[in-house]
Short mmCIF file of C-alpha atoms in Angstrom, two decimals:
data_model
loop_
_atom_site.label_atom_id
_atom_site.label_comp_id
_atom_site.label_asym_id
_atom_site.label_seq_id
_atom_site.Cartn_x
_atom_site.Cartn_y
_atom_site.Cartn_z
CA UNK J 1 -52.01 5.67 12.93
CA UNK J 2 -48.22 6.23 12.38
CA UNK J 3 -46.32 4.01 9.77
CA UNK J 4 -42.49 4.36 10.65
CA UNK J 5 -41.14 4.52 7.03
CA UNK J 6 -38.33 5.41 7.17
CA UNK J 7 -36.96 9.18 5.83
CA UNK J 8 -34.67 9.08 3.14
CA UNK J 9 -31.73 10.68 4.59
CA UNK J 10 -28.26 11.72 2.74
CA UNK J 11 -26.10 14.10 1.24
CA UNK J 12 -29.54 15.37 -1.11
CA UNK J 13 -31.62 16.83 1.89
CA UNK J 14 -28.45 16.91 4.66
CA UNK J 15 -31.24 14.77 6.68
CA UNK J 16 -30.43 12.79 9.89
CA UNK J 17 -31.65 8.35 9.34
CA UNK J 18 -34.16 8.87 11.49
CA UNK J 19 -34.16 7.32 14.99
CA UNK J 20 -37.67 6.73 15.86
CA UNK J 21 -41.44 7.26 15.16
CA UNK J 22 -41.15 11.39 15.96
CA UNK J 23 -37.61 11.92 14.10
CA UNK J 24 -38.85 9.84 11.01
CA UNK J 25 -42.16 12.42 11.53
CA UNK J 26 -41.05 15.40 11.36
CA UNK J 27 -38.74 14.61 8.60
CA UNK J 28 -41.57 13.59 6.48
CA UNK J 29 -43.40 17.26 7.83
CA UNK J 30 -40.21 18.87 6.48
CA UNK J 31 -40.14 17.18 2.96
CA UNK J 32 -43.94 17.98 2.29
CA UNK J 33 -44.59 14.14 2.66
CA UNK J 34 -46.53 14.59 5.92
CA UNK J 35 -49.15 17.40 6.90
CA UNK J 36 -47.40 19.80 9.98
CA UNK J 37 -50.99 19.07 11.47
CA UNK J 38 -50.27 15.87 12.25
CA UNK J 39 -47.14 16.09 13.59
CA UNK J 40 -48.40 17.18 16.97
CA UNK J 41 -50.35 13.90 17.40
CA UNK J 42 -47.04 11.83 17.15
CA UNK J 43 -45.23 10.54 20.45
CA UNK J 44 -41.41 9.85 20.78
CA UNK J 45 -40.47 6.65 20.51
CA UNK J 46 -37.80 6.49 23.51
CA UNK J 47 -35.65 9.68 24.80
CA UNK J 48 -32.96 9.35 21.80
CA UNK J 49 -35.79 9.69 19.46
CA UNK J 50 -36.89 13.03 21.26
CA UNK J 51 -33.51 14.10 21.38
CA UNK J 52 -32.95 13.57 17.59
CA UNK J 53 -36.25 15.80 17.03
CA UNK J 54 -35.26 18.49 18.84
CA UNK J 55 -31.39 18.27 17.25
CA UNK J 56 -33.77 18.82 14.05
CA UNK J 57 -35.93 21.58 14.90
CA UNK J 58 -32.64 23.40 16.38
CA UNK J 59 -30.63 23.34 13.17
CA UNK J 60 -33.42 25.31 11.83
CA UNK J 61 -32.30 27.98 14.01
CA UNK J 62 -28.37 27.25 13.40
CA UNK J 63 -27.10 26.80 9.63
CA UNK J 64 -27.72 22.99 9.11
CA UNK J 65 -30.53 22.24 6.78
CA UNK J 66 -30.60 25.06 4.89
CA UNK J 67 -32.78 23.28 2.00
CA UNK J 68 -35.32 23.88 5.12
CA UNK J 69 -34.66 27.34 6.38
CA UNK J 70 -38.58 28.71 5.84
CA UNK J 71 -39.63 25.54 8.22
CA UNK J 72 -37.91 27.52 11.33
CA UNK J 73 -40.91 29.23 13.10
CA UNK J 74 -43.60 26.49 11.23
CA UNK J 75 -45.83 26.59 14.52
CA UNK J 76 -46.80 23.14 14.77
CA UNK J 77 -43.15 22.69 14.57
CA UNK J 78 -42.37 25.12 17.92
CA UNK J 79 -45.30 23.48 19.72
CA UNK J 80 -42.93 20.38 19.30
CA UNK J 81 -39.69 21.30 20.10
CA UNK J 82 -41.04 23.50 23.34
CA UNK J 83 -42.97 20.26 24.61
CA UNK J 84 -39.79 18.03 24.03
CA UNK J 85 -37.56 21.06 25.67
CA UNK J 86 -39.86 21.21 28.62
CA UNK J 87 -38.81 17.11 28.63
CA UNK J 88 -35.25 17.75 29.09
CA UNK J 89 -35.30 20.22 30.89
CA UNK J 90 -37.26 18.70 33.49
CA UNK J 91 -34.98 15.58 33.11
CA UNK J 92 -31.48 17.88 33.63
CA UNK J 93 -32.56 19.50 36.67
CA UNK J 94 -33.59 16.46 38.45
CA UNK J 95 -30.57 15.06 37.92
CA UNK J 96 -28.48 18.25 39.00
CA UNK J 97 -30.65 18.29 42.06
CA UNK J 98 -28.69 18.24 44.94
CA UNK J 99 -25.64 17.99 43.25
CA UNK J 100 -25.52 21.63 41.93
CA UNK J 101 -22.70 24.08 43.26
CA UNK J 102 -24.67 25.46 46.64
CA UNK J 103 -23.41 29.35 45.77
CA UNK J 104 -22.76 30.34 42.55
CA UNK J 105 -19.63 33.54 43.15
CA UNK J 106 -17.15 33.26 40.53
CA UNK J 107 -14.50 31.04 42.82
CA UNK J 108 -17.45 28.52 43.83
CA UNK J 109 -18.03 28.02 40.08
CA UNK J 110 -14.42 27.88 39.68
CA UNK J 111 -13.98 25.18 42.48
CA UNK J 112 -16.84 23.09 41.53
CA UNK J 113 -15.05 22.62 38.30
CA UNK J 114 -12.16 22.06 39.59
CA UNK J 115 -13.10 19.13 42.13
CA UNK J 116 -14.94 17.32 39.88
CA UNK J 117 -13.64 13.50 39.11
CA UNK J 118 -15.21 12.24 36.17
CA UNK J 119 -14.04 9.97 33.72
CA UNK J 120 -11.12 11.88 31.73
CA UNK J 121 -11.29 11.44 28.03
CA UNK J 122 -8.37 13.41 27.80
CA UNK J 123 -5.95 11.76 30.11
CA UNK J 124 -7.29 8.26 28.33
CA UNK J 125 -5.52 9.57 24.97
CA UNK J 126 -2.37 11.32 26.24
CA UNK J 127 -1.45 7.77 27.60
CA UNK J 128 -2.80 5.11 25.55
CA UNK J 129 -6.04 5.48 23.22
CA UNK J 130 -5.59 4.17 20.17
CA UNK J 131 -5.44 5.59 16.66
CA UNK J 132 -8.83 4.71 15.54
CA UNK J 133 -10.36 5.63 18.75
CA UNK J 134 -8.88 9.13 18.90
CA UNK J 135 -10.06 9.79 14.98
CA UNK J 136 -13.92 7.89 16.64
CA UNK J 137 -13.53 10.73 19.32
CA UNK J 138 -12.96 13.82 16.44
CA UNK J 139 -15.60 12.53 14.77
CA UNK J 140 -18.22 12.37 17.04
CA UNK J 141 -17.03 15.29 18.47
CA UNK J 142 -17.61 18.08 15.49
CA UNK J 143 -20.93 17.80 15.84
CA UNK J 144 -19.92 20.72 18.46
CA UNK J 145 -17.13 21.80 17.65
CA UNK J 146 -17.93 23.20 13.74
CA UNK J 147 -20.59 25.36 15.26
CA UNK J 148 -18.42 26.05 18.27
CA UNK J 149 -19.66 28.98 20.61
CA UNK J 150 -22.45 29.62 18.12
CA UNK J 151 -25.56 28.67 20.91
CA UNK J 152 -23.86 30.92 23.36
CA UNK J 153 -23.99 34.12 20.79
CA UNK J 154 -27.79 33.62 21.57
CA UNK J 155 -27.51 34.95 25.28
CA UNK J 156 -25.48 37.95 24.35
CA UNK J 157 -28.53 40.59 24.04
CA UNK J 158 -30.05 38.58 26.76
CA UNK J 159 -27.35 39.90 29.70
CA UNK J 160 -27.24 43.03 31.21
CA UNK J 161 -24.62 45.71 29.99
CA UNK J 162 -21.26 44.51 32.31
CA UNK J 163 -22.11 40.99 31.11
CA UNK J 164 -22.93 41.43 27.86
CA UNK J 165 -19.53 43.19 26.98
CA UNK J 166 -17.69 40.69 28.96
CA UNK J 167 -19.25 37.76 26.86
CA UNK J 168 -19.01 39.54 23.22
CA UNK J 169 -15.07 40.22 24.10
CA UNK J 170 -15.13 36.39 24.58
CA UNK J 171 -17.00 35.43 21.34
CA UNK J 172 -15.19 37.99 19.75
CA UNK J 173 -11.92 35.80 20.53
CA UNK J 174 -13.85 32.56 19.84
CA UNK J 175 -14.40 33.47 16.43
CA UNK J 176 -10.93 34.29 15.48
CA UNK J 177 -10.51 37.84 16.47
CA UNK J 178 -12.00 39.08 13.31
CA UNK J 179 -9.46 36.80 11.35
CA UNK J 180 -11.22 34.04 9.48
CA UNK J 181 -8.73 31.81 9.65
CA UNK J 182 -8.62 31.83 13.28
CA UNK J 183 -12.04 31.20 14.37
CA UNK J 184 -12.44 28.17 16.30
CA UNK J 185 -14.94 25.93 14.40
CA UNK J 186 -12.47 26.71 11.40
CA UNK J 187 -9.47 25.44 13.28
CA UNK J 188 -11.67 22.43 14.16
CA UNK J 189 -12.16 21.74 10.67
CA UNK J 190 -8.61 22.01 9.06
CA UNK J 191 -7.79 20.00 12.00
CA UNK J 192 -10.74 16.67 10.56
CA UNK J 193 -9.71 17.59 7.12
CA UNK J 194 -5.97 17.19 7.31
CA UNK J 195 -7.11 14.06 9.38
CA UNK J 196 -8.88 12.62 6.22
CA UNK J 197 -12.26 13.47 7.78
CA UNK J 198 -15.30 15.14 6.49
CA UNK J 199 -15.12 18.75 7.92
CA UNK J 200 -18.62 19.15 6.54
CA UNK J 201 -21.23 20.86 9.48
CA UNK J 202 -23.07 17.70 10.96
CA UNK J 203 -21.31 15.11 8.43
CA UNK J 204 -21.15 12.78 11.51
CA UNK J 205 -24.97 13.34 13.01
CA UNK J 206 -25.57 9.59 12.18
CA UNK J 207 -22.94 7.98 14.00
CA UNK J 208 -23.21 9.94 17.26
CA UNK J 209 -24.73 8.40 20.79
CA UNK J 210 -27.78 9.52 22.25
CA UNK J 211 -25.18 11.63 24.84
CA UNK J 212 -23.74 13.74 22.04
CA UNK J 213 -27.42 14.56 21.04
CA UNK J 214 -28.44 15.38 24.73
CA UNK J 215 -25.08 17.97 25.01
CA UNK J 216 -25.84 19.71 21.56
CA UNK J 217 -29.67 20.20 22.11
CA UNK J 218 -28.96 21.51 25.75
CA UNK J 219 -26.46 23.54 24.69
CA UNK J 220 -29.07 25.21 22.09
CA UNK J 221 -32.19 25.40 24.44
CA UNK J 222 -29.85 27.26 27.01
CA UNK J 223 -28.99 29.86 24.23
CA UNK J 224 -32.05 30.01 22.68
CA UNK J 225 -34.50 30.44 25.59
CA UNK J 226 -33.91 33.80 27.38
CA UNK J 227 -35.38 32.39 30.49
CA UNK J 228 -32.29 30.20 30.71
CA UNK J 229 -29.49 32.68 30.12
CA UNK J 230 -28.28 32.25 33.39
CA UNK J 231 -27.98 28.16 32.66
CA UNK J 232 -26.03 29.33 29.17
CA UNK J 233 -23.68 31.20 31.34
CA UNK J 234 -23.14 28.85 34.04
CA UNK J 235 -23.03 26.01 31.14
CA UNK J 236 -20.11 28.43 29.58
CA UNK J 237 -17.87 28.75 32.91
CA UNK J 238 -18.06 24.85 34.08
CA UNK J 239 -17.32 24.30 29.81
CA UNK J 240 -14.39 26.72 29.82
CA UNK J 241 -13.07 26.32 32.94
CA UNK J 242 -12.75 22.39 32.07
CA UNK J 243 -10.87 22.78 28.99
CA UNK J 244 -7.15 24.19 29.14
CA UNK J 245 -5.62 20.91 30.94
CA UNK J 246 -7.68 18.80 29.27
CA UNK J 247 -6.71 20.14 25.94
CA UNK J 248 -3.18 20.07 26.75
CA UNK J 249 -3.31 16.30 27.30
CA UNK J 250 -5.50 16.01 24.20
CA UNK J 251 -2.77 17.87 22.21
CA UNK J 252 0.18 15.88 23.49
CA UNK J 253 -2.18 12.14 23.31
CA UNK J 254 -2.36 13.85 19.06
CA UNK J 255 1.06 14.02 18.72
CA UNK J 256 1.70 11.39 20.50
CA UNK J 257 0.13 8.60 17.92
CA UNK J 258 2.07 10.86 15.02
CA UNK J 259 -1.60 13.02 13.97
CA UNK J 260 -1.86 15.77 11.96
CA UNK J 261 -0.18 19.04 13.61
CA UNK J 262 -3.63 20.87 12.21
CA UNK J 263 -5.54 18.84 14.96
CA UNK J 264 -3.12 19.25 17.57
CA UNK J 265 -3.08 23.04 16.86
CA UNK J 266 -6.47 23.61 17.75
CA UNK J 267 -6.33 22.21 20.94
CA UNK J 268 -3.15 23.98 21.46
CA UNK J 269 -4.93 26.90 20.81
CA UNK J 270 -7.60 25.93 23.65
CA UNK J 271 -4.93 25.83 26.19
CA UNK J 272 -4.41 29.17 26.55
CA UNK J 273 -7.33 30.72 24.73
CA UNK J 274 -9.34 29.05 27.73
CA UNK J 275 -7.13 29.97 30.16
CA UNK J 276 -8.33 33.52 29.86
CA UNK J 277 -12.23 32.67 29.08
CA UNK J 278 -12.75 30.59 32.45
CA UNK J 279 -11.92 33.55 34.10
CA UNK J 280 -13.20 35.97 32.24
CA UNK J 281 -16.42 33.69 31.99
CA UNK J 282 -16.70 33.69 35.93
CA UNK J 283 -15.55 36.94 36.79
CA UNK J 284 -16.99 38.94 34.55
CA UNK J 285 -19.94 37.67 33.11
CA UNK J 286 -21.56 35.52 35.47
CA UNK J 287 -19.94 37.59 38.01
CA UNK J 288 -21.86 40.56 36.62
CA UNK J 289 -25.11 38.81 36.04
CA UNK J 290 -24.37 38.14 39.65
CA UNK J 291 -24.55 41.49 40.81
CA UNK J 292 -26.80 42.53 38.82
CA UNK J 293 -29.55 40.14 39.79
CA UNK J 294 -28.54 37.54 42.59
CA UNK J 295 -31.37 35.45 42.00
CA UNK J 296 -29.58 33.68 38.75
CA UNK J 297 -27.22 31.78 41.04
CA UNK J 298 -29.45 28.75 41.09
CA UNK J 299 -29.58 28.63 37.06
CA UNK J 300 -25.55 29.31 36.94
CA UNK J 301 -25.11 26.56 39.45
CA UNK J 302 -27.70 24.51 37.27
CA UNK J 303 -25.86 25.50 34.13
CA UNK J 304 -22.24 24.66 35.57
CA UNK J 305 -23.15 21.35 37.02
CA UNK J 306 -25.42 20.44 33.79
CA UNK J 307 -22.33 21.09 31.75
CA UNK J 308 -19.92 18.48 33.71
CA UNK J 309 -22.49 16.06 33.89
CA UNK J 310 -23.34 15.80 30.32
CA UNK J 311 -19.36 15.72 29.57
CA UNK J 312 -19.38 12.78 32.35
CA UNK J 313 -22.02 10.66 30.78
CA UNK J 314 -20.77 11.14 27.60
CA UNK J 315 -17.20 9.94 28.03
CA UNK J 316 -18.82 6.91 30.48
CA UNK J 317 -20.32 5.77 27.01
CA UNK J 318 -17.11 6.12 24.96
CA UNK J 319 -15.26 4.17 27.80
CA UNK J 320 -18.24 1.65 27.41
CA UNK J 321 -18.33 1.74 23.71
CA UNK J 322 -13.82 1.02 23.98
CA UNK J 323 -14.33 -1.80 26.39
CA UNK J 324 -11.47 0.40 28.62
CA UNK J 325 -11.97 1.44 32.20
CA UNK J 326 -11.19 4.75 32.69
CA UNK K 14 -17.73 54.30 38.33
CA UNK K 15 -16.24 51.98 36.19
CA UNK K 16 -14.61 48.46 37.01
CA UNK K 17 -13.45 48.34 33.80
CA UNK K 18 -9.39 47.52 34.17
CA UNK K 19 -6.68 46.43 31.99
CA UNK K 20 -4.66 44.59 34.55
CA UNK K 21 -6.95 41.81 36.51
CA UNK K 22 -5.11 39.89 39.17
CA UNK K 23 -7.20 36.82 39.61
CA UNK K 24 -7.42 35.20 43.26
CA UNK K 25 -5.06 32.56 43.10
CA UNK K 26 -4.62 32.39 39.09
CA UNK K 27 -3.46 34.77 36.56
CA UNK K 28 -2.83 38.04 35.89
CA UNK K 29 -5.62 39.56 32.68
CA UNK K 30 -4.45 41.71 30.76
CA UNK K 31 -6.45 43.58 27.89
CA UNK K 32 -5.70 44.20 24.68
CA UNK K 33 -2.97 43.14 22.40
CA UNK K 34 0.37 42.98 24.14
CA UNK K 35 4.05 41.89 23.94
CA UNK K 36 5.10 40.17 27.22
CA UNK K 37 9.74 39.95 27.78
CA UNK K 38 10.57 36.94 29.50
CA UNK K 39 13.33 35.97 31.56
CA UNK K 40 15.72 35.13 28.80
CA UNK K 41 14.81 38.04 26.85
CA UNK K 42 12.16 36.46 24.15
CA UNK K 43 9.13 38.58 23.80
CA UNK K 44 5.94 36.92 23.74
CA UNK K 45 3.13 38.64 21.20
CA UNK K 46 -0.08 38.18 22.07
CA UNK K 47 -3.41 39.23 19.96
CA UNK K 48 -6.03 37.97 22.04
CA UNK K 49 -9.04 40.91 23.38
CA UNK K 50 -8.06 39.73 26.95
CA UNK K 51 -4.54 37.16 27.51
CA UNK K 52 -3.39 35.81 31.02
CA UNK K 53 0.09 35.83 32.45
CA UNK K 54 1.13 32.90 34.49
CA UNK K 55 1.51 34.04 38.35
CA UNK K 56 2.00 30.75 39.77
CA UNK K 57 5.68 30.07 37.66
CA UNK K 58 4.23 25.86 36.91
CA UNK K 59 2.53 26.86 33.01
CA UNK K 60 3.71 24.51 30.38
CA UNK K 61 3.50 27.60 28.12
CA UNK K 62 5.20 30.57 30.03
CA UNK K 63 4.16 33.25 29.96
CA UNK K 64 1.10 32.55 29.22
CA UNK K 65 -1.19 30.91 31.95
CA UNK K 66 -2.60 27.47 31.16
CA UNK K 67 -4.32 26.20 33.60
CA UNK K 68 -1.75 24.40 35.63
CA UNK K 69 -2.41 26.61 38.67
CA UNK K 70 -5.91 24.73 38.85
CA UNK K 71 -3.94 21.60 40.12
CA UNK K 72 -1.35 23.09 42.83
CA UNK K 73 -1.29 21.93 46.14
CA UNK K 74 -0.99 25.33 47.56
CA UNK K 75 -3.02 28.12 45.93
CA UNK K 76 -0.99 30.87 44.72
CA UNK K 77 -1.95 33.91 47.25
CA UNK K 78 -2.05 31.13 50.24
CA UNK K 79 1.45 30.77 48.96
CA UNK K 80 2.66 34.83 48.82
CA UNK K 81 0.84 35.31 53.06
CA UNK K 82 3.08 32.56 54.19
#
């Protein structure tokens, strides 16, 4: 019964070119073109197609879309994105099966990070990316990084009272202190703009793999489902506690091939700023949830290993996409 | 009770330390910080003394190994 014709996407409606027979659906459910009855009785076309869906019905939630704000709680809409979140989930904790950190105490997060051996983006443009695959790399990466820390505000009234004033003093630093200027996704984006890059929120949702989607949406369901605050958290120390060498090298690999000094600053800034939030991630919020309830270290284990893999698979398909072994 | 501190020496990485702070080094330059929470390097190898940046992650011998010996 579905025709795949294809949403008009663009700068009018901010929509996504759609990626398959749900995407294209629920696009034409959002512009009026397609009952929100109907959209129920449409199946993905193949997991990127899901995962573009759900990347939809969570920038509802977020500020993307905003032509389509009143569509956030449509409830044809929810019956969606929970069936295509059950999906992923299901498909994230099979793979972290017996791979997750066996005891989640804030050093065993801590070392799990620290002995993992993926492929390094990082150290691949200290020493030798190229230009054009460093700006590739920006680009595809602001998809996170202009709504940086924003899914992880979610699980703040979700923690109990150590955690929760752990995490805010974290946020509180992620969004610039109370200085405008300072807050992270800003940095980001006088870091693309002085690149010649659009610094507009999702600007780049067309050109980004299927492992980009899979990060951002799990990223969201963590923060947005309560039942998976522990996941958010875990997802936060393993993200965190991966960052400050990594952004080092990513800062020298900038100024390296002669980039903008706005760029480089903001990873500068992630050198030290997450320096203090892996431990202050571990210690004292997932430490706390710890204490407070002991049966959240399989989702913080979940969370932390979730977080590394997704970061693995998606720099395996930049290596792939470079024709470079890492 | 309260855990709440403003000097947090982490197992084997760096020293927290709340609240907006100005930090002398060695050859007299002070440091400002204006972060809620910044860390201090304890294990001497940061590329960004005094502040801690990660480096301690990747040393052979952990830093309060180190101090027993």
């Amino acid at each position: 019964m579905t025709t795949v014709v294809m949403t008009e996407a663009g700068p009018e409606t901010g929509l996504p070119r759609a990626r398959g027979e749900l995407s294209d659906a629920v696009m034409r459910a959002l512009t009026g073109a397609l009952p929100w009855s109907r959209l129920v009785e449409v199946t993905a076309t193949d997991d990127e197609d899901a995962l573009l869906t759900l990347w939809i019905a969570h920038e509802l939630h977020h500020r993307g879309l905003p032509r389509f704000a009143d569509a956030e709680w449509t409830p044809e809409l929810v019956v969606v994105r929970r069936r295509l979140e059950g999906e992923l989930e299901q498909r994230l904790r099979a793979r972290a099966e017996g791979h997750q950190p066996e005891s989640a105490t804030p050093d065993a997060l801590l070392d799990f990070v620290r002995q993992d051996a993926g492929p390094s983006l990082s150290a691949y443009v200290q020493r030798s990316a190229t230009r054009e695959q460093v700006l590739e790399l920006l680009w595809l990466r602001s998809i996170y990084h202009l709504k940086e820390a924003d899914p992880t505000t979610w699980t703040l009234p979700r923690l109990p009272g150590p955690a929760r004033a752990a995490l805010a003093e974290l946020q509180y630093d992620e969004y610039g202190g109370g200085r405008p200027a300072r807050l992270h996704a800003e940095l980001f984006a006088r870091g693309l703009r002085a690149c010649g890059l659009d610094a507009r929120e999702n600007a780049a949702i067309d050109d980004v793999p299927v492992e980009v989607l899979e990060m951002n949406v799990t990223l969201t369901m963590f923060g947005l489902q309560r039942r998976l605050a522990a996941a958010s958290i875990g997802h936060l120390v393993a993200f965190e506690a991966s960052s400050s060498a990594p952004s080092r090298r990513m800062a020298r690999g900038l100024r390296r091939l002669g980039l903008p000094e706005e760029i480089a600053a903001y990873y500068d800034e992630h050198v030290e700023a997450d320096a203090v939030h892996e431990q202050t991630a571990a210690r004292f919020i997932a430490g706390a949830m710890l204490r407070a309830d002991p049966t959240v270290a399989d989702d913080l284990a979940f969370g932390a290993f979730t977080c590394l893999d997704l970061e693995r698979r998606f720099a395996a398909s930049m290596f792939r996409r470079w024709g470079v072994r890492p | 009770m309260s855990d709440h501190v403003d000097l947090h020496v982490c197992p084997n990485g760096p020293l927290l330390i709340r609240g907006a702070v100005g930090v002398r080094a060695p050859d007299g330059t002070v440091h400002r910080t204006e972060r809620p929470v910044s860390a201090v390097c304890r294990c001497g190898k940061s590329a960004s003394l005094p502040w801690c940046d990660g480096t301690h992650q990747s040393l052979r011998t952990p830093i309060d190994e180190g101090e027993r010996r």
